Amino acid sequence: MDRPLVETLALKEGARIVLLVLDGLGDLPHPQHGGLTPLEEAVTPNLDRLAPRSAMGRILPVAPGVTPGSGPGHLALFGFDPAATEVGRGVLEALGAGMTVQPGDVAARANFCTVDGTGTVTDRRAGRIPSETCARLVEKLRGAVPRVEDVEVVLQAGRGHRFVALFRGPGLGEGVSDADPHREGLPIPAAVAEAAQGMKTARVVNAFVQGARGALAGEAPANAVLVRGLSARPRFPSFQERFHLRAGAVAPYPMYRGVAQLAGMEVIGTGESVADEFGTVAAHWDRFDFFFVHFKPTDMAGEDGDFDAKARAIEEVDRALPALLDLGPGVLCVTGDHSTPVPIRGHSWHPVPVMIHAPHCGADGLQRFHERYARAGSLGTFESRHLMSLLLANAGRLDKFGA
């Protein structure tokens, strides 16, 4: 396959780039808040100071009307065509958790949930149990279901209700549906092989789900598990190979560390807060040309339908922002991987606001950074996969095309 044009034009020298991703940033006007979005409602003096000297627009993670998952949303930000780059959520979670994904392994994103006496899922997140409880329950599952047939079950606790399940043994393959109804009010469906190579995997996953249900029978609220995103590790060229960028990633959650690793970044930290994340960037400032910084609470608040919490999360980022600005990035981009509107309580197809601050960005003179101003910005509305070329151009890292 021919290399994308932007990769053939990438230069080895130029300014540093920081991509700050507020997960699920985009939202919709909320009638109970005067028709404002959380980004409009939030008090953001530092973003407001940047806004008039920045260029704004909106990005589409995949295509108009298509709701993206977090994996495709981030791969698009990193310059991949998400429609042509299939990566399962499981392998992203496994890599992000520091697990070794070997050839033939199949990894899954998993989480504890609550089911009632009939087996109906009443809470897909088990009340967002604390990470300490998750670790205890994962240890319990390790003892109860260490193997299924000749397949080793490798488990790694994550944050809150999340964990990673990796299946290692002969004859496993991809092409297996989720053992997850994706909403409350339904039973946990059996995983089904969508291709011949996935038949054994589906059988093993179903046995693991059943074994976990038995092991967790006396627990509350986490008395069952959901398994989804079953996948193996693909091989992508690194940021160094594609863009001549030494890229570092800071992300608290495993899935986002995983997608950064797949894209060829070095994970340099996690951070308990966005201030910690910015501190990690500062500590590694001289080692990298590109920094990806991920912030999760905006997405969580959107999924919970909590307008005020989403606004507060945005304000948390804004309060910490001076520490990042003091480093003097040549290019700072603030955006999201997708929209998670409070009224929808989940990912959506709506465009995501984006702001690029750089010396030659073509400042729009807009007073604040939010959805309405982004709609009027000079960048227009474009697919997320083209964002990297704009960041490289603003950093002086793209050569001229043609004579």
Coordinates of C-alpha atoms in Angstrom, one line a residue:
M1 CA 0.0 0.0 0.0
D2 CA 1.3 3.5 -0.9
R3 CA 2.2 5.7 2.1
P4 CA -0.3 8.5 2.8
L5 CA 0.8 11.9 1.3
V6 CA 1.4 13.5 4.7
E7 CA 3.9 10.8 5.6
T8 CA 5.9 11.4 2.5
L9 CA 6.1 15.1 3.3
A10 CA 7.0 14.8 7.0
L11 CA 10.2 16.6 8.0
K12 CA 12.6 15.5 10.8
E13 CA 12.8 19.0 12.4
G14 CA 10.2 21.4 13.8
A15 CA 8.3 22.6 16.8
R16 CA 7.0 20.4 19.6
I17 CA 3.3 19.4 19.5
V18 CA 0.9 18.7 22.4
L19 CA -2.4 16.9 21.6
L20 CA -4.6 17.3 24.7
V21 CA -7.7 15.0 24.4
L22 CA -10.6 15.6 26.7
D23 CA -12.4 12.3 26.1
G24 CA -16.1 12.7 25.0
L25 CA -15.7 16.5 24.9
G26 CA -18.4 17.4 22.4
D27 CA -22.0 17.9 23.7
L28 CA -25.4 19.3 22.9
P29 CA -27.3 22.3 24.2
H30 CA -29.1 21.4 27.4
P31 CA -32.5 23.1 27.9
Q32 CA -32.2 23.0 31.7
H33 CA -28.9 24.9 31.5
G34 CA -30.1 27.8 29.3
G35 CA -29.4 25.9 26.1
L36 CA -25.7 25.7 26.9
T37 CA -23.3 22.8 26.6
P38 CA -21.0 21.8 29.5
L39 CA -18.1 23.4 27.6
E40 CA -20.0 26.7 27.3
E41 CA -21.1 26.5 31.0
A42 CA -17.6 25.8 32.3
V43 CA -15.5 28.7 33.6
T44 CA -12.3 28.4 31.5
P45 CA -10.2 31.6 31.8
N46 CA -7.1 30.0 30.5
L47 CA -8.7 28.5 27.4
D48 CA -10.5 31.8 26.9
R49 CA -7.1 33.6 26.8
L50 CA -6.0 31.1 24.1
A51 CA -9.2 31.2 22.0
P52 CA -8.8 34.5 20.2
R53 CA -5.3 33.6 19.1
S54 CA -6.3 30.1 17.9
A55 CA -8.0 28.5 15.0
M56 CA -11.1 26.5 15.6
G57 CA -13.3 24.0 13.8
R58 CA -14.9 20.6 14.3
I59 CA -13.7 17.1 13.6
L60 CA -15.7 14.0 12.5
P61 CA -14.1 10.8 14.0
V62 CA -15.3 8.5 11.2
A63 CA -17.9 10.0 8.9
P64 CA -21.2 11.9 9.2
G65 CA -23.7 10.1 11.3
V66 CA -21.3 7.4 12.4
T67 CA -20.8 6.9 16.2
P68 CA -17.2 5.9 17.0
G69 CA -15.8 3.8 19.7
S70 CA -12.9 5.1 21.6
G71 CA -10.3 3.0 19.7
P72 CA -11.4 4.3 16.2
G73 CA -11.8 7.8 17.7
H74 CA -8.2 7.9 18.9
L75 CA -6.7 6.1 15.9
A76 CA -8.3 8.8 13.7
L77 CA -6.7 11.5 15.9
F78 CA -3.3 9.8 15.3
G79 CA -3.7 10.0 11.5
F80 CA -5.1 6.6 10.7
D81 CA -8.3 6.0 8.6
P82 CA -10.4 4.3 11.3
A83 CA -12.7 2.7 8.7
A84 CA -9.7 0.9 7.2
T85 CA -7.9 0.2 10.5
E86 CA -9.7 -2.4 12.6
V87 CA -8.4 -2.8 16.1
G88 CA -10.3 -4.6 18.8
R89 CA -10.8 -3.0 22.2
G90 CA -9.5 -6.0 24.0
V91 CA -5.9 -5.8 22.7
L92 CA -5.9 -2.0 23.4
E93 CA -6.8 -2.7 27.0
A94 CA -4.3 -5.5 27.4
L95 CA -1.4 -3.4 26.0
G96 CA -2.4 -0.4 28.0
A97 CA -2.4 -2.6 31.2
G98 CA 1.2 -3.6 30.5
M99 CA 0.3 -7.2 29.5
T100 CA 2.3 -9.0 26.8
V101 CA 0.1 -10.0 23.9
Q102 CA 1.7 -12.9 22.1
P103 CA 0.9 -14.2 18.6
G104 CA -2.2 -16.4 18.9
D105 CA -3.4 -14.6 22.0
V106 CA -6.9 -13.2 22.1
A107 CA -7.6 -10.3 24.5
A108 CA -10.8 -8.9 25.7
R109 CA -12.0 -5.8 27.6
A110 CA -14.0 -7.0 30.5
N111 CA -15.9 -5.6 33.5
F112 CA -17.9 -6.6 36.5
C113 CA -21.6 -6.1 36.3
T114 CA -24.8 -6.7 38.3
V115 CA -27.4 -9.3 37.3
D116 CA -30.6 -10.1 39.0
G117 CA -32.0 -13.6 39.9
T118 CA -33.2 -14.1 36.3
G119 CA -29.8 -13.3 34.8
T120 CA -30.8 -9.9 33.5
V121 CA -28.2 -7.2 33.6
T122 CA -29.4 -4.4 35.9
D123 CA -26.1 -2.4 36.1
R124 CA -23.4 -2.8 33.4
R125 CA -20.8 -1.1 35.7
A126 CA -21.7 -2.8 39.0
G127 CA -22.2 0.6 40.7
R128 CA -18.7 1.6 39.6
I129 CA -17.0 -0.4 42.3
P130 CA -13.7 0.9 43.6
S131 CA -10.5 -0.3 42.1
E132 CA -9.6 -2.1 45.3
T133 CA -12.7 -4.2 45.1
C134 CA -12.0 -4.9 41.4
A135 CA -8.5 -6.2 42.3
R136 CA -9.9 -8.5 45.0
L137 CA -12.5 -9.9 42.6
V138 CA -10.0 -10.4 39.8
E139 CA -7.8 -12.4 42.3
K140 CA -10.9 -14.5 43.1
L141 CA -11.5 -15.2 39.4
R142 CA -7.8 -16.2 38.9
G143 CA -8.3 -18.9 41.5
A144 CA -11.7 -20.0 40.2
V145 CA -11.2 -20.0 36.5
P146 CA -7.4 -20.3 35.8
R147 CA -8.0 -22.3 32.6
V148 CA -10.7 -23.3 30.2
E149 CA -9.9 -26.5 28.3
D150 CA -6.3 -26.1 27.2
V151 CA -6.5 -22.3 27.3
E152 CA -4.8 -20.2 30.0
V153 CA -6.9 -17.3 31.3
V154 CA -4.7 -14.3 32.2
L155 CA -6.5 -11.6 34.1
Q156 CA -5.4 -8.0 35.0
A157 CA -7.4 -5.7 37.2
G158 CA -8.0 -2.2 35.9
R159 CA -9.7 0.9 37.3
G160 CA -13.1 0.8 38.9
H161 CA -15.2 -2.0 37.5
R162 CA -12.9 -2.8 34.5
F163 CA -10.4 -5.6 34.0
V164 CA -8.6 -7.3 31.1
A165 CA -9.0 -11.0 30.2
L166 CA -6.4 -12.5 27.9
F167 CA -6.9 -16.0 26.5
R168 CA -3.7 -17.9 25.6
G169 CA -3.7 -21.4 24.0
P170 CA -3.8 -23.2 20.7
G171 CA -6.5 -22.8 18.1
L172 CA -7.8 -19.3 19.2
G173 CA -8.8 -16.7 16.7
E174 CA -10.7 -13.4 16.2
G175 CA -14.2 -12.9 14.8
V176 CA -16.2 -13.4 18.0
S177 CA -19.2 -11.4 19.1
D178 CA -19.4 -9.7 22.6
A179 CA -20.7 -11.4 25.7
D180 CA -22.3 -8.1 26.6
P181 CA -25.8 -6.8 25.9
H182 CA -24.4 -3.2 25.8
R183 CA -27.4 -2.0 27.9
E184 CA -29.3 -2.9 31.0
G185 CA -32.5 -4.9 31.0
L186 CA -31.2 -7.8 28.9
P187 CA -29.4 -11.1 29.8
I188 CA -25.7 -11.6 29.0
P189 CA -25.7 -13.0 25.5
A190 CA -23.4 -15.9 24.5
A191 CA -20.4 -15.0 22.5
V192 CA -20.8 -16.3 18.9
A193 CA -18.2 -17.1 16.4
E194 CA -18.6 -14.9 13.3
A195 CA -15.9 -16.9 11.4
A196 CA -14.6 -20.4 11.7
Q197 CA -11.3 -19.4 13.4
G198 CA -13.4 -18.0 16.3
M199 CA -15.3 -21.1 17.2
K200 CA -13.0 -22.2 20.0
T201 CA -12.6 -18.7 21.3
A202 CA -16.4 -18.3 21.6
R203 CA -16.6 -21.6 23.5
V204 CA -13.8 -20.6 25.9
V205 CA -15.3 -17.1 26.5
N206 CA -18.7 -18.5 27.3
A207 CA -17.2 -21.0 29.7
F208 CA -15.2 -18.2 31.4
V209 CA -18.4 -16.0 31.8
Q210 CA -20.3 -18.9 33.3
G211 CA -17.4 -19.8 35.6
A212 CA -17.1 -16.2 36.7
R213 CA -20.9 -16.1 37.4
G214 CA -20.5 -19.1 39.8
A215 CA -17.4 -17.7 41.5
L216 CA -19.1 -14.3 42.1
A217 CA -22.5 -15.7 43.2
G218 CA -22.0 -14.4 46.8
E219 CA -20.8 -11.0 45.8
A220 CA -22.8 -7.7 45.5
P221 CA -23.1 -5.6 43.5
A222 CA -20.5 -7.2 41.2
N223 CA -21.9 -10.7 40.7
A224 CA -21.2 -11.3 37.0
V225 CA -18.8 -10.3 34.2
L226 CA -19.2 -8.9 30.7
V227 CA -16.6 -9.6 27.9
R228 CA -16.2 -7.6 24.7
G229 CA -13.8 -6.4 22.0
L230 CA -12.1 -9.8 21.5
S231 CA -9.1 -9.2 19.4
A232 CA -5.4 -10.0 18.6
R233 CA -2.6 -7.5 18.1
P234 CA -2.0 -6.0 14.7
R235 CA 1.2 -4.3 13.6
F236 CA 1.3 -0.6 12.8
P237 CA 4.2 1.7 11.8
S238 CA 5.3 4.0 14.6
F239 CA 5.1 7.7 14.8
Q240 CA 8.8 7.8 14.2
E241 CA 8.4 5.8 11.0
R242 CA 5.4 7.8 9.8
F243 CA 6.0 11.4 10.9
H244 CA 9.7 11.4 12.2
L245 CA 8.2 12.2 15.7
R246 CA 9.4 10.9 19.0
A247 CA 6.0 10.5 20.6
G248 CA 5.2 10.2 24.3
A249 CA 1.8 9.4 25.8
V250 CA 0.3 10.1 29.2
A251 CA -3.0 8.4 30.0
P252 CA -4.5 7.1 33.2
Y253 CA -6.6 4.3 31.6
P254 CA -5.2 1.2 30.0
M255 CA -7.3 1.4 26.8
Y256 CA -5.8 4.7 25.9
R257 CA -2.2 3.6 26.7
G258 CA -2.9 0.6 24.5
V259 CA -4.0 2.6 21.5
A260 CA -1.0 4.9 22.0
Q261 CA 1.4 2.0 22.0
L262 CA -0.2 0.5 18.9
A263 CA 0.3 3.9 17.2
G264 CA 4.0 3.7 18.1
M265 CA 4.2 6.0 21.1
E266 CA 6.1 5.4 24.3
V267 CA 3.9 5.5 27.4
I268 CA 5.6 7.8 29.8
G269 CA 3.1 8.0 32.6
T270 CA -0.4 7.7 33.9
G271 CA -1.2 10.4 36.6
E272 CA -4.0 10.5 39.2
S273 CA -5.0 14.0 38.0
V274 CA -4.6 16.2 35.0
A275 CA -2.1 18.2 36.9
D276 CA 0.0 15.0 37.4
E277 CA -0.2 14.3 33.7
F278 CA 1.1 17.8 32.8
G279 CA 3.8 17.3 35.4
T280 CA 4.8 14.1 33.6
V281 CA 5.0 16.0 30.3
A282 CA 7.2 18.5 31.9
A283 CA 9.5 15.8 33.3
H284 CA 10.0 14.3 29.8
W285 CA 9.8 17.6 27.8
D286 CA 13.3 17.3 26.2
R287 CA 12.9 13.6 25.2
F288 CA 9.9 13.9 22.8
D289 CA 8.6 16.0 19.8
F290 CA 5.0 15.0 20.3
F291 CA 2.9 14.5 23.5
F292 CA -0.5 12.8 23.7
V293 CA -2.3 13.7 26.9
H294 CA -5.6 11.9 27.7
F295 CA -8.3 13.1 30.2
K296 CA -11.1 10.7 30.9
P297 CA -13.6 12.4 33.4
T298 CA -15.4 14.4 30.7
D299 CA -16.5 11.2 29.0
M300 CA -17.5 9.5 32.3
A301 CA -19.7 12.5 33.2
G302 CA -21.3 12.4 29.8
E303 CA -22.1 8.7 30.1
D304 CA -23.6 9.3 33.5
G305 CA -25.8 12.1 32.2
D306 CA -24.2 14.5 34.7
F307 CA -24.0 18.0 33.1
D308 CA -22.4 19.7 36.2
A309 CA -19.7 17.0 36.6
K310 CA -18.7 17.4 32.9
A311 CA -18.4 21.2 33.3
R312 CA -16.4 20.7 36.5
A313 CA -14.1 18.3 34.7
I314 CA -13.4 20.8 32.0
E315 CA -12.7 23.4 34.6
E316 CA -10.2 21.1 36.2
V317 CA -8.3 20.9 33.0
D318 CA -8.4 24.7 32.6
R319 CA -7.1 25.3 36.1
A320 CA -4.1 23.0 35.4
L321 CA -3.4 24.4 31.9
P322 CA -0.9 27.1 32.8
A323 CA 1.6 24.4 33.8
L324 CA 1.4 23.0 30.2
L325 CA 1.5 26.4 28.6
D326 CA 4.6 27.4 30.5
L327 CA 6.5 24.7 28.7
G328 CA 6.0 26.6 25.5
P329 CA 4.7 24.0 23.0
G330 CA 5.0 25.1 19.4
V331 CA 1.6 23.7 18.7
L332 CA -1.2 23.0 21.3
C333 CA -4.3 21.2 20.1
V334 CA -7.3 20.8 22.4
T335 CA -10.1 18.5 21.3
G336 CA -11.9 15.1 22.0
D337 CA -11.9 11.7 20.4
H338 CA -15.7 11.8 20.1
S339 CA -18.7 13.5 21.5
T340 CA -20.5 12.1 24.6
P341 CA -23.5 14.3 25.0
V342 CA -25.1 14.4 28.5
P343 CA -28.7 14.0 27.0
I344 CA -27.6 10.9 25.1
R345 CA -25.5 9.4 28.0
G346 CA -23.1 7.7 25.5
H347 CA -21.0 8.2 22.5
S348 CA -22.6 10.0 19.5
W349 CA -22.0 11.0 15.9
H350 CA -21.9 14.7 16.6
P351 CA -18.8 16.7 15.5
V352 CA -16.2 17.4 18.1
P353 CA -14.8 20.9 18.7
V354 CA -11.1 21.4 18.0
M355 CA -8.8 24.3 18.7
I356 CA -5.2 24.7 17.4
H357 CA -3.0 27.2 19.0
A358 CA 0.2 28.0 17.1
P359 CA 2.1 31.1 15.8
H360 CA 0.8 30.7 12.3
C361 CA -2.5 28.9 12.9
G362 CA -4.5 31.8 11.3
A363 CA -6.2 33.0 14.5
D364 CA -10.0 33.3 14.3
G365 CA -10.4 35.9 17.0
L366 CA -13.3 34.0 18.6
Q367 CA -13.8 34.8 22.3
R368 CA -14.1 31.3 23.8
F369 CA -13.6 27.6 22.9
H370 CA -16.9 25.8 22.7
E371 CA -19.2 24.1 20.2
R372 CA -20.9 27.2 18.8
Y373 CA -17.6 29.1 18.2
A374 CA -16.0 25.9 16.8
R375 CA -18.8 25.8 14.3
A376 CA -17.9 29.2 13.0
G377 CA -14.1 28.6 13.0
S378 CA -11.8 28.8 10.0
L379 CA -10.9 25.1 10.2
G380 CA -14.4 24.1 9.2
T381 CA -15.6 20.5 9.7
F382 CA -13.2 17.8 8.6
E383 CA -12.4 14.1 9.3
S384 CA -10.3 13.5 12.4
R385 CA -7.7 11.6 10.4
H386 CA -6.6 14.8 8.8
L387 CA -5.8 16.5 12.1
M388 CA -2.2 15.2 12.2
S389 CA -1.4 16.9 8.9
L390 CA -2.6 20.3 10.3
L391 CA -0.6 19.8 13.5
L392 CA 2.5 18.9 11.5
A393 CA 2.0 21.9 9.2
N394 CA 1.7 24.3 12.1
A395 CA 4.8 22.8 13.7
G396 CA 6.8 23.4 10.5
R397 CA 7.2 19.7 10.0
L398 CA 5.6 19.3 6.5
D399 CA 7.6 19.8 3.3
K400 CA 6.0 21.5 0.2
F401 CA 4.2 19.2 -2.2
G402 CA 5.4 19.4 -5.7
A403 CA 7.6 21.9 -7.5

